[in-house]
Amino acid sequence: MPAAPEVINGNAVICAGDTNVVFTVPTVATATGYSWSVPDDAVITGGQGTHEITVTFGAAGGPVSVAAENACGPGQAFSLDVALLPDVTVDVGPATLLVCPGDPVTLIASIADVKDLNYQWFKDEVLLEGEAEGSLRLAGIDLAQEGAYHCTVTAPRGTFVSTATNLTIDALQRVSLTPRDQIARTEPLIFDLRLAFSFQNMRVAWTATPATTLIEDGPRVTMDPPPTETTLLEMVLSDDTTGNQATDFVWILVAANTGFEDYNDDGCSNTQDLWDLAQFWNQDFAGDPSGDGKITVLDFLFVRMTDPTPCP
């Protein structure tokens, strides 16, 4: 019987549905033919009986085997394990990524279960020199770095192109009002707009519901006198360059009934007053802070705590 072939030449990684995939073996002395076998859903379309075959693959990989044969019968077979390359999806991030100016950004080309990859990053379809790793790190984003980023990934069986992530600077990220919800007091209330980044063409609009006196000074508003009923203060910040907007709001709480700051008359306004008030929990209670006639957690929101516990 002839010896076993020493090697099978051909692709060891294929894609589902690949056609005209060629496998060959060096000729074996004394062999008069060759018997090939392929995975169950693959088909030998040409060359069976010779040292070279052509195969159409289905949806799976598997061993491709060959044995040399002559009049004495087949010799020992040699096999090549052919792996199926999975469907490849390259993901680098969301379609749109909003960042603040100066923020660092890292984009990662994610591709599952495939090894031996080569990467190349592009911005607005222009190759980024030197950016050939699996991740792209951008430090201190500025306007020059806005654009559409994508990555091409070269695998053993082809090159795959990711969808693009559009990196957009939005100075309206992380906008907030400070301080947060307040209990009204006799002195004026001041609220500031806090920004991660200042920018030109910024426009701020303040609204109080119900309406009350607002002294506006750009990113600061003063309520003087303070409201006499519970009030919602809303802020809308607009970037006239981009048309983008950000909003935030705070509540100014005004008790329907007062006199609960030192409910137990120990000289302090602290959490002990709330504990003493809690003995009437969910019971009828005329003149409660919220004015709904019962003691609930809502009442505690209207009581200012300014002293430590226990009372000094």
mmCIF file of C-alpha atoms in Angstrom:
data_model
loop_
_atom_site.group_PDB
_atom_site.id
_atom_site.type_symbol
_atom_site.label_atom_id
_atom_site.label_comp_id
_atom_site.label_asym_id
_atom_site.label_seq_id
_atom_site.Cartn_x
_atom_site.Cartn_y
_atom_site.Cartn_z
ATOM 1 C CA MET A 1 0.000 0.000 0.000
ATOM 2 C CA PRO A 2 1.240 3.536 -0.664
ATOM 3 C CA ALA A 3 2.445 5.829 2.117
ATOM 4 C CA ALA A 4 0.254 8.501 3.642
ATOM 5 C CA PRO A 5 0.429 11.962 2.040
ATOM 6 C CA GLU A 6 2.702 14.249 4.030
ATOM 7 C CA VAL A 7 0.662 17.438 3.765
ATOM 8 C CA ILE A 8 -2.539 18.881 2.329
ATOM 9 C CA ASN A 9 -2.095 22.291 0.760
ATOM 10 C CA GLY A 10 -5.091 24.634 0.905
ATOM 11 C CA ASN A 11 -6.986 27.068 3.078
ATOM 12 C CA ALA A 12 -7.417 25.940 6.666
ATOM 13 C CA VAL A 13 -9.989 28.689 7.280
ATOM 14 C CA ILE A 14 -13.006 29.184 5.028
ATOM 15 C CA CYS A 15 -16.269 31.103 5.014
ATOM 16 C CA ALA A 16 -19.676 29.468 4.844
ATOM 17 C CA GLY A 17 -20.657 28.935 1.225
ATOM 18 C CA ASP A 18 -17.144 29.287 -0.217
ATOM 19 C CA THR A 19 -16.828 27.771 -3.692
ATOM 20 C CA ASN A 20 -13.911 26.609 -5.825
ATOM 21 C CA VAL A 21 -11.723 25.950 -2.778
ATOM 22 C CA VAL A 22 -8.695 23.953 -3.944
ATOM 23 C CA PHE A 23 -6.811 21.326 -1.937
ATOM 24 C CA THR A 24 -3.739 19.459 -3.231
ATOM 25 C CA VAL A 25 -1.217 16.904 -2.008
ATOM 26 C CA PRO A 26 2.242 16.176 -3.359
ATOM 27 C CA THR A 27 2.217 13.016 -5.443
ATOM 28 C CA VAL A 28 2.897 9.826 -3.503
ATOM 29 C CA ALA A 29 5.218 7.169 -4.945
ATOM 30 C CA THR A 30 3.406 4.018 -6.130
ATOM 31 C CA ALA A 31 0.024 5.734 -5.838
ATOM 32 C CA THR A 32 -2.348 5.319 -8.760
ATOM 33 C CA GLY A 33 -5.131 7.448 -7.283
ATOM 34 C CA TYR A 34 -6.323 9.410 -4.308
ATOM 35 C CA SER A 35 -9.488 9.057 -2.231
ATOM 36 C CA TRP A 36 -10.751 12.317 -0.680
ATOM 37 C CA SER A 37 -13.410 12.982 1.945
ATOM 38 C CA VAL A 38 -14.851 16.343 2.995
ATOM 39 C CA PRO A 39 -17.316 17.560 5.690
ATOM 40 C CA ASP A 40 -20.906 16.347 5.346
ATOM 41 C CA ASP A 41 -22.330 19.562 3.871
ATOM 42 C CA ALA A 42 -19.373 20.153 1.536
ATOM 43 C CA VAL A 43 -19.243 18.851 -2.021
ATOM 44 C CA ILE A 44 -16.241 17.826 -4.114
ATOM 45 C CA THR A 45 -17.000 19.501 -7.438
ATOM 46 C CA GLY A 46 -13.922 18.264 -9.260
ATOM 47 C CA GLY A 47 -10.753 16.182 -9.016
ATOM 48 C CA GLN A 48 -11.873 13.202 -6.924
ATOM 49 C CA GLY A 49 -9.363 10.421 -7.542
ATOM 50 C CA THR A 50 -6.529 12.853 -8.312
ATOM 51 C CA HIS A 51 -4.030 14.701 -6.134
ATOM 52 C CA GLU A 52 -6.053 17.952 -6.479
ATOM 53 C CA ILE A 53 -9.721 18.599 -5.731
ATOM 54 C CA THR A 54 -12.101 21.549 -5.845
ATOM 55 C CA VAL A 55 -14.676 21.889 -3.043
ATOM 56 C CA THR A 56 -17.825 23.893 -2.375
ATOM 57 C CA PHE A 57 -18.458 24.310 1.359
ATOM 58 C CA GLY A 58 -21.765 24.571 3.147
ATOM 59 C CA ALA A 59 -22.406 26.046 6.576
ATOM 60 C CA ALA A 60 -19.760 24.116 8.509
ATOM 61 C CA GLY A 61 -16.086 23.294 8.508
ATOM 62 C CA GLY A 62 -14.480 19.989 9.372
ATOM 63 C CA PRO A 63 -11.732 17.594 8.285
ATOM 64 C CA VAL A 64 -10.615 17.289 4.683
ATOM 65 C CA SER A 65 -8.903 13.887 4.350
ATOM 66 C CA VAL A 66 -7.046 12.089 1.606
ATOM 67 C CA ALA A 67 -5.503 8.622 1.236
ATOM 68 C CA ALA A 68 -3.265 7.491 -1.591
ATOM 69 C CA GLU A 69 -4.270 4.168 -3.142
ATOM 70 C CA ASN A 70 -3.100 1.557 -5.624
ATOM 71 C CA ALA A 71 -3.922 -2.012 -6.526
ATOM 72 C CA CYS A 72 -3.082 -3.126 -2.987
ATOM 73 C CA GLY A 73 -5.688 -0.761 -1.504
ATOM 74 C CA PRO A 74 -5.692 2.628 0.224
ATOM 75 C CA GLY A 75 -2.869 3.737 2.454
ATOM 76 C CA GLN A 76 -3.159 5.680 5.701
ATOM 77 C CA ALA A 77 -5.156 8.912 5.388
ATOM 78 C CA PHE A 78 -3.900 12.408 6.165
ATOM 79 C CA SER A 79 -6.330 15.101 7.368
ATOM 80 C CA LEU A 80 -6.478 18.881 7.432
ATOM 81 C CA ASP A 81 -8.933 20.468 9.865
ATOM 82 C CA VAL A 82 -10.721 23.266 8.036
ATOM 83 C CA ALA A 83 -12.243 25.886 10.329
ATOM 84 C CA LEU A 84 -15.276 27.965 9.479
ATOM 85 C CA LEU A 85 -14.710 31.685 9.862
ATOM 86 C CA PRO A 86 -17.744 33.035 11.742
ATOM 87 C CA ASP A 87 -19.814 35.857 10.378
ATOM 88 C CA VAL A 88 -17.737 38.875 11.174
ATOM 89 C CA THR A 89 -19.226 42.067 12.531
ATOM 90 C CA VAL A 90 -16.831 44.813 13.463
ATOM 91 C CA ASP A 91 -18.230 47.224 16.037
ATOM 92 C CA VAL A 92 -16.401 50.362 17.144
ATOM 93 C CA GLY A 93 -19.154 52.155 19.051
ATOM 94 C CA PRO A 94 -22.538 53.841 18.715
ATOM 95 C CA ALA A 95 -23.516 55.564 15.481
ATOM 96 C CA THR A 96 -23.156 58.929 17.226
ATOM 97 C CA LEU A 97 -20.896 59.612 20.182
ATOM 98 C CA LEU A 98 -21.379 62.956 21.940
ATOM 99 C CA VAL A 99 -18.434 64.176 24.004
ATOM 100 C CA CYS A 100 -17.403 67.315 25.794
ATOM 101 C CA PRO A 101 -14.412 69.277 24.516
ATOM 102 C CA GLY A 102 -11.251 68.042 26.204
ATOM 103 C CA ASP A 103 -12.676 64.614 26.996
ATOM 104 C CA PRO A 104 -10.546 61.540 26.217
ATOM 105 C CA VAL A 105 -12.142 58.983 23.899
ATOM 106 C CA THR A 106 -11.189 55.376 23.194
ATOM 107 C CA LEU A 107 -12.729 53.484 20.283
ATOM 108 C CA ILE A 108 -12.273 49.710 20.243
ATOM 109 C CA ALA A 109 -12.701 47.510 17.182
ATOM 110 C CA SER A 110 -14.540 44.534 18.629
ATOM 111 C CA ILE A 111 -14.561 41.300 16.635
ATOM 112 C CA ALA A 112 -15.425 37.984 18.264
ATOM 113 C CA ASP A 113 -13.616 34.658 18.096
ATOM 114 C CA VAL A 114 -11.161 35.503 15.317
ATOM 115 C CA LYS A 115 -7.400 35.574 15.762
ATOM 116 C CA ASP A 116 -4.466 36.923 13.756
ATOM 117 C CA LEU A 117 -6.105 40.259 12.988
ATOM 118 C CA ASN A 118 -4.628 43.420 11.509
ATOM 119 C CA TYR A 119 -6.244 46.802 12.057
ATOM 120 C CA GLN A 120 -6.311 50.164 10.321
ATOM 121 C CA TRP A 121 -8.271 53.194 11.498
ATOM 122 C CA PHE A 122 -9.762 55.905 9.298
ATOM 123 C CA LYS A 123 -11.265 59.334 9.946
ATOM 124 C CA ASP A 124 -13.661 60.671 7.336
ATOM 125 C CA GLU A 125 -12.395 57.924 4.989
ATOM 126 C CA VAL A 126 -8.792 59.144 5.342
ATOM 127 C CA LEU A 127 -6.242 56.641 6.658
ATOM 128 C CA LEU A 128 -4.813 57.578 10.058
ATOM 129 C CA GLU A 129 -1.083 56.987 9.885
ATOM 130 C CA GLY A 130 0.264 54.847 12.703
ATOM 131 C CA GLU A 131 -3.188 53.886 14.018
ATOM 132 C CA ALA A 132 -3.002 50.138 13.438
ATOM 133 C CA GLU A 133 -4.017 48.691 16.810
ATOM 134 C CA GLY A 134 -7.292 47.241 18.010
ATOM 135 C CA SER A 135 -8.138 50.478 19.811
ATOM 136 C CA LEU A 136 -7.911 54.143 18.873
ATOM 137 C CA ARG A 137 -7.191 56.534 21.735
ATOM 138 C CA LEU A 138 -7.927 60.229 21.346
ATOM 139 C CA ALA A 139 -6.795 62.509 24.164
ATOM 140 C CA GLY A 140 -8.289 65.937 24.726
ATOM 141 C CA ILE A 141 -10.957 66.058 22.017
ATOM 142 C CA ASP A 142 -11.155 69.318 20.066
ATOM 143 C CA LEU A 143 -13.056 70.465 16.981
ATOM 144 C CA ALA A 144 -10.341 69.140 14.657
ATOM 145 C CA GLN A 145 -11.079 65.608 15.861
ATOM 146 C CA GLU A 146 -14.794 65.686 15.119
ATOM 147 C CA GLY A 147 -15.716 63.292 12.345
ATOM 148 C CA ALA A 148 -16.634 59.757 11.305
ATOM 149 C CA TYR A 149 -14.254 57.058 12.521
ATOM 150 C CA HIS A 150 -14.174 53.488 11.263
ATOM 151 C CA CYS A 151 -11.770 50.576 11.300
ATOM 152 C CA THR A 152 -10.869 47.960 8.721
ATOM 153 C CA VAL A 153 -9.954 44.571 10.145
ATOM 154 C CA THR A 154 -8.017 42.091 8.052
ATOM 155 C CA ALA A 155 -8.576 38.461 9.040
ATOM 156 C CA PRO A 156 -7.173 35.282 7.487
ATOM 157 C CA ARG A 157 -10.043 35.153 5.003
ATOM 158 C CA GLY A 158 -10.663 38.762 4.148
ATOM 159 C CA THR A 159 -10.988 42.376 5.189
ATOM 160 C CA PHE A 160 -14.003 43.618 7.110
ATOM 161 C CA VAL A 161 -15.065 47.229 7.482
ATOM 162 C CA SER A 162 -16.818 48.501 10.583
ATOM 163 C CA THR A 163 -19.716 50.878 10.554
ATOM 164 C CA ALA A 164 -18.704 54.417 11.412
ATOM 165 C CA THR A 165 -18.947 56.169 14.746
ATOM 166 C CA ASN A 166 -19.595 59.874 14.349
ATOM 167 C CA LEU A 167 -17.666 61.699 17.041
ATOM 168 C CA THR A 168 -19.386 64.981 17.838
ATOM 169 C CA ILE A 169 -18.439 67.628 20.361
ATOM 170 C CA ASP A 170 -21.401 68.723 22.433
ATOM 171 C CA ALA A 171 -20.594 71.341 25.035
ATOM 172 C CA LEU A 172 -24.031 70.780 26.578
ATOM 173 C CA GLN A 173 -23.015 67.486 28.123
ATOM 174 C CA ARG A 174 -23.029 67.379 31.941
ATOM 175 C CA VAL A 175 -25.049 70.560 32.470
ATOM 176 C CA SER A 176 -26.607 70.955 35.908
ATOM 177 C CA LEU A 177 -28.005 73.464 38.366
ATOM 178 C CA THR A 178 -26.519 73.929 41.805
ATOM 179 C CA PRO A 179 -27.545 73.779 44.574
ATOM 180 C CA ARG A 180 -30.170 71.120 44.100
ATOM 181 C CA ASP A 181 -33.716 71.156 45.522
ATOM 182 C CA GLN A 182 -34.035 73.717 48.284
ATOM 183 C CA ILE A 183 -36.316 74.556 51.180
ATOM 184 C CA ALA A 184 -37.265 78.209 50.899
ATOM 185 C CA ARG A 185 -35.973 80.570 53.570
ATOM 186 C CA THR A 186 -36.207 84.295 54.248
ATOM 187 C CA GLU A 187 -32.954 85.260 52.485
ATOM 188 C CA PRO A 188 -32.570 85.311 48.675
ATOM 189 C CA LEU A 189 -31.967 82.021 46.856
ATOM 190 C CA ILE A 190 -29.130 81.844 44.312
ATOM 191 C CA PHE A 191 -28.772 79.109 41.676
ATOM 192 C CA ASP A 192 -25.851 78.630 39.292
ATOM 193 C CA LEU A 193 -25.586 76.807 36.004
ATOM 194 C CA ARG A 194 -22.656 74.397 36.152
ATOM 195 C CA LEU A 195 -20.966 73.485 32.849
ATOM 196 C CA ALA A 196 -18.191 71.069 31.992
ATOM 197 C CA PHE A 197 -17.110 73.495 29.252
ATOM 198 C CA SER A 198 -17.893 77.127 28.463
ATOM 199 C CA PHE A 199 -18.588 78.084 24.866
ATOM 200 C CA GLN A 200 -19.613 81.004 22.709
ATOM 201 C CA ASN A 201 -23.176 81.583 21.530
ATOM 202 C CA MET A 202 -24.554 80.251 24.805
ATOM 203 C CA ARG A 203 -28.078 81.334 25.670
ATOM 204 C CA VAL A 204 -29.798 80.633 28.997
ATOM 205 C CA ALA A 205 -33.527 80.885 29.649
ATOM 206 C CA TRP A 206 -34.966 80.695 33.172
ATOM 207 C CA THR A 207 -38.594 79.951 34.066
ATOM 208 C CA ALA A 208 -40.340 79.746 37.437
ATOM 209 C CA THR A 209 -43.677 77.989 37.921
ATOM 210 C CA PRO A 210 -45.701 79.546 39.443
ATOM 211 C CA ALA A 211 -44.209 82.827 38.273
ATOM 212 C CA THR A 212 -42.045 84.691 40.750
ATOM 213 C CA THR A 213 -39.333 87.347 40.633
ATOM 214 C CA LEU A 214 -36.151 86.118 38.906
ATOM 215 C CA ILE A 215 -33.029 88.264 38.738
ATOM 216 C CA GLU A 216 -31.118 86.781 35.803
ATOM 217 C CA ASP A 217 -27.392 87.181 35.270
ATOM 218 C CA GLY A 218 -26.399 84.760 32.506
ATOM 219 C CA PRO A 219 -25.587 81.420 34.147
ATOM 220 C CA ARG A 220 -26.824 82.655 37.559
ATOM 221 C CA VAL A 221 -30.308 83.430 38.766
ATOM 222 C CA THR A 222 -31.400 84.963 42.082
ATOM 223 C CA MET A 223 -34.851 84.610 43.601
ATOM 224 C CA ASP A 224 -35.265 87.781 45.669
ATOM 225 C CA PRO A 225 -37.624 87.715 47.419
ATOM 226 C CA PRO A 226 -37.759 83.921 47.729
ATOM 227 C CA PRO A 227 -41.005 82.274 46.623
ATOM 228 C CA THR A 228 -43.899 81.998 49.040
ATOM 229 C CA GLU A 229 -45.188 78.718 47.613
ATOM 230 C CA THR A 230 -43.533 75.588 46.276
ATOM 231 C CA THR A 231 -41.964 76.540 42.945
ATOM 232 C CA LEU A 232 -40.345 74.735 40.013
ATOM 233 C CA LEU A 233 -37.286 76.525 38.604
ATOM 234 C CA GLU A 234 -36.373 75.385 35.092
ATOM 235 C CA MET A 235 -33.328 76.209 32.973
ATOM 236 C CA VAL A 236 -32.915 75.764 29.213
ATOM 237 C CA LEU A 237 -29.387 76.179 27.849
ATOM 238 C CA SER A 238 -29.121 76.610 24.073
ATOM 239 C CA ASP A 239 -26.119 76.436 21.772
ATOM 240 C CA ASP A 240 -27.087 78.726 18.902
ATOM 241 C CA THR A 241 -24.250 77.346 16.773
ATOM 242 C CA THR A 242 -25.457 73.739 16.785
ATOM 243 C CA GLY A 243 -29.083 74.200 17.784
ATOM 244 C CA ASN A 244 -28.612 71.752 20.666
ATOM 245 C CA GLN A 245 -30.295 72.289 24.023
ATOM 246 C CA ALA A 246 -29.881 71.028 27.567
ATOM 247 C CA THR A 247 -32.350 71.362 30.428
ATOM 248 C CA ASP A 248 -32.329 70.992 34.181
ATOM 249 C CA PHE A 249 -34.638 71.933 37.031
ATOM 250 C CA VAL A 250 -34.821 72.267 40.802
ATOM 251 C CA TRP A 251 -37.693 72.467 43.249
ATOM 252 C CA ILE A 252 -37.939 75.204 45.872
ATOM 253 C CA LEU A 253 -40.076 73.779 48.659
ATOM 254 C CA VAL A 254 -42.295 76.032 50.752
ATOM 255 C CA ALA A 255 -44.097 74.430 53.701
ATOM 256 C CA ALA A 256 -47.831 74.926 53.927
ATOM 257 C CA ASN A 257 -47.399 75.099 57.713
ATOM 258 C CA THR A 258 -44.226 76.110 59.562
ATOM 259 C CA GLY A 259 -42.809 75.683 63.043
ATOM 260 C CA PHE A 260 -41.436 72.146 62.680
ATOM 261 C CA GLU A 261 -37.702 72.985 62.505
ATOM 262 C CA ASP A 262 -37.473 72.524 66.309
ATOM 263 C CA TYR A 263 -40.526 70.378 66.808
ATOM 264 C CA ASN A 264 -39.349 68.941 70.156
ATOM 265 C CA ASP A 265 -38.194 72.319 71.568
ATOM 266 C CA ASP A 266 -34.676 71.105 72.408
ATOM 267 C CA GLY A 267 -33.062 74.132 70.792
ATOM 268 C CA CYS A 268 -31.857 72.282 67.665
ATOM 269 C CA SER A 269 -33.225 71.587 64.233
ATOM 270 C CA ASN A 270 -31.999 68.070 63.534
ATOM 271 C CA THR A 271 -33.118 64.548 62.694
ATOM 272 C CA GLN A 272 -34.442 64.016 66.223
ATOM 273 C CA ASP A 273 -37.275 66.403 65.354
ATOM 274 C CA LEU A 274 -38.200 64.118 62.469
ATOM 275 C CA TRP A 275 -38.118 61.044 64.704
ATOM 276 C CA ASP A 276 -40.415 62.750 67.195
ATOM 277 C CA LEU A 277 -42.747 63.784 64.393
ATOM 278 C CA ALA A 278 -42.729 60.233 62.993
ATOM 279 C CA GLN A 279 -44.782 58.951 65.958
ATOM 280 C CA PHE A 280 -47.786 60.322 64.061
ATOM 281 C CA TRP A 281 -46.801 58.448 60.882
ATOM 282 C CA ASN A 282 -49.676 58.151 58.388
ATOM 283 C CA GLN A 283 -52.137 59.521 60.939
ATOM 284 C CA ASP A 284 -54.439 62.500 60.596
ATOM 285 C CA PHE A 285 -52.443 65.557 61.582
ATOM 286 C CA ALA A 286 -53.892 69.012 61.097
ATOM 287 C CA GLY A 287 -51.400 71.687 60.105
ATOM 288 C CA ASP A 288 -48.686 69.290 58.855
ATOM 289 C CA PRO A 289 -45.773 70.746 56.817
ATOM 290 C CA SER A 290 -47.042 69.582 53.401
ATOM 291 C CA GLY A 291 -50.635 70.572 54.150
ATOM 292 C CA ASP A 292 -52.238 67.246 53.176
ATOM 293 C CA GLY A 293 -53.467 66.476 56.717
ATOM 294 C CA LYS A 294 -51.231 63.441 57.355
ATOM 295 C CA ILE A 295 -47.633 62.848 58.440
ATOM 296 C CA THR A 296 -45.798 61.114 55.587
ATOM 297 C CA VAL A 297 -42.323 61.220 54.088
ATOM 298 C CA LEU A 298 -43.464 64.206 52.039
ATOM 299 C CA ASP A 299 -43.623 66.303 55.199
ATOM 300 C CA PHE A 300 -39.965 65.617 55.997
ATOM 301 C CA LEU A 301 -38.914 67.256 52.723
ATOM 302 C CA PHE A 302 -40.226 70.593 53.977
ATOM 303 C CA VAL A 303 -38.281 70.638 57.268
ATOM 304 C CA ARG A 304 -34.787 72.144 57.225
ATOM 305 C CA MET A 305 -32.152 70.283 59.232
ATOM 306 C CA THR A 306 -29.307 72.635 60.192
ATOM 307 C CA ASP A 307 -27.946 71.217 63.463
ATOM 308 C CA PRO A 308 -26.065 68.029 64.417
ATOM 309 C CA THR A 309 -27.548 65.044 66.203
ATOM 310 C CA PRO A 310 -27.520 64.792 69.174
ATOM 311 C CA CYS A 311 -28.190 68.411 70.009
ATOM 312 C CA PRO A 312 -25.066 69.981 71.638
#
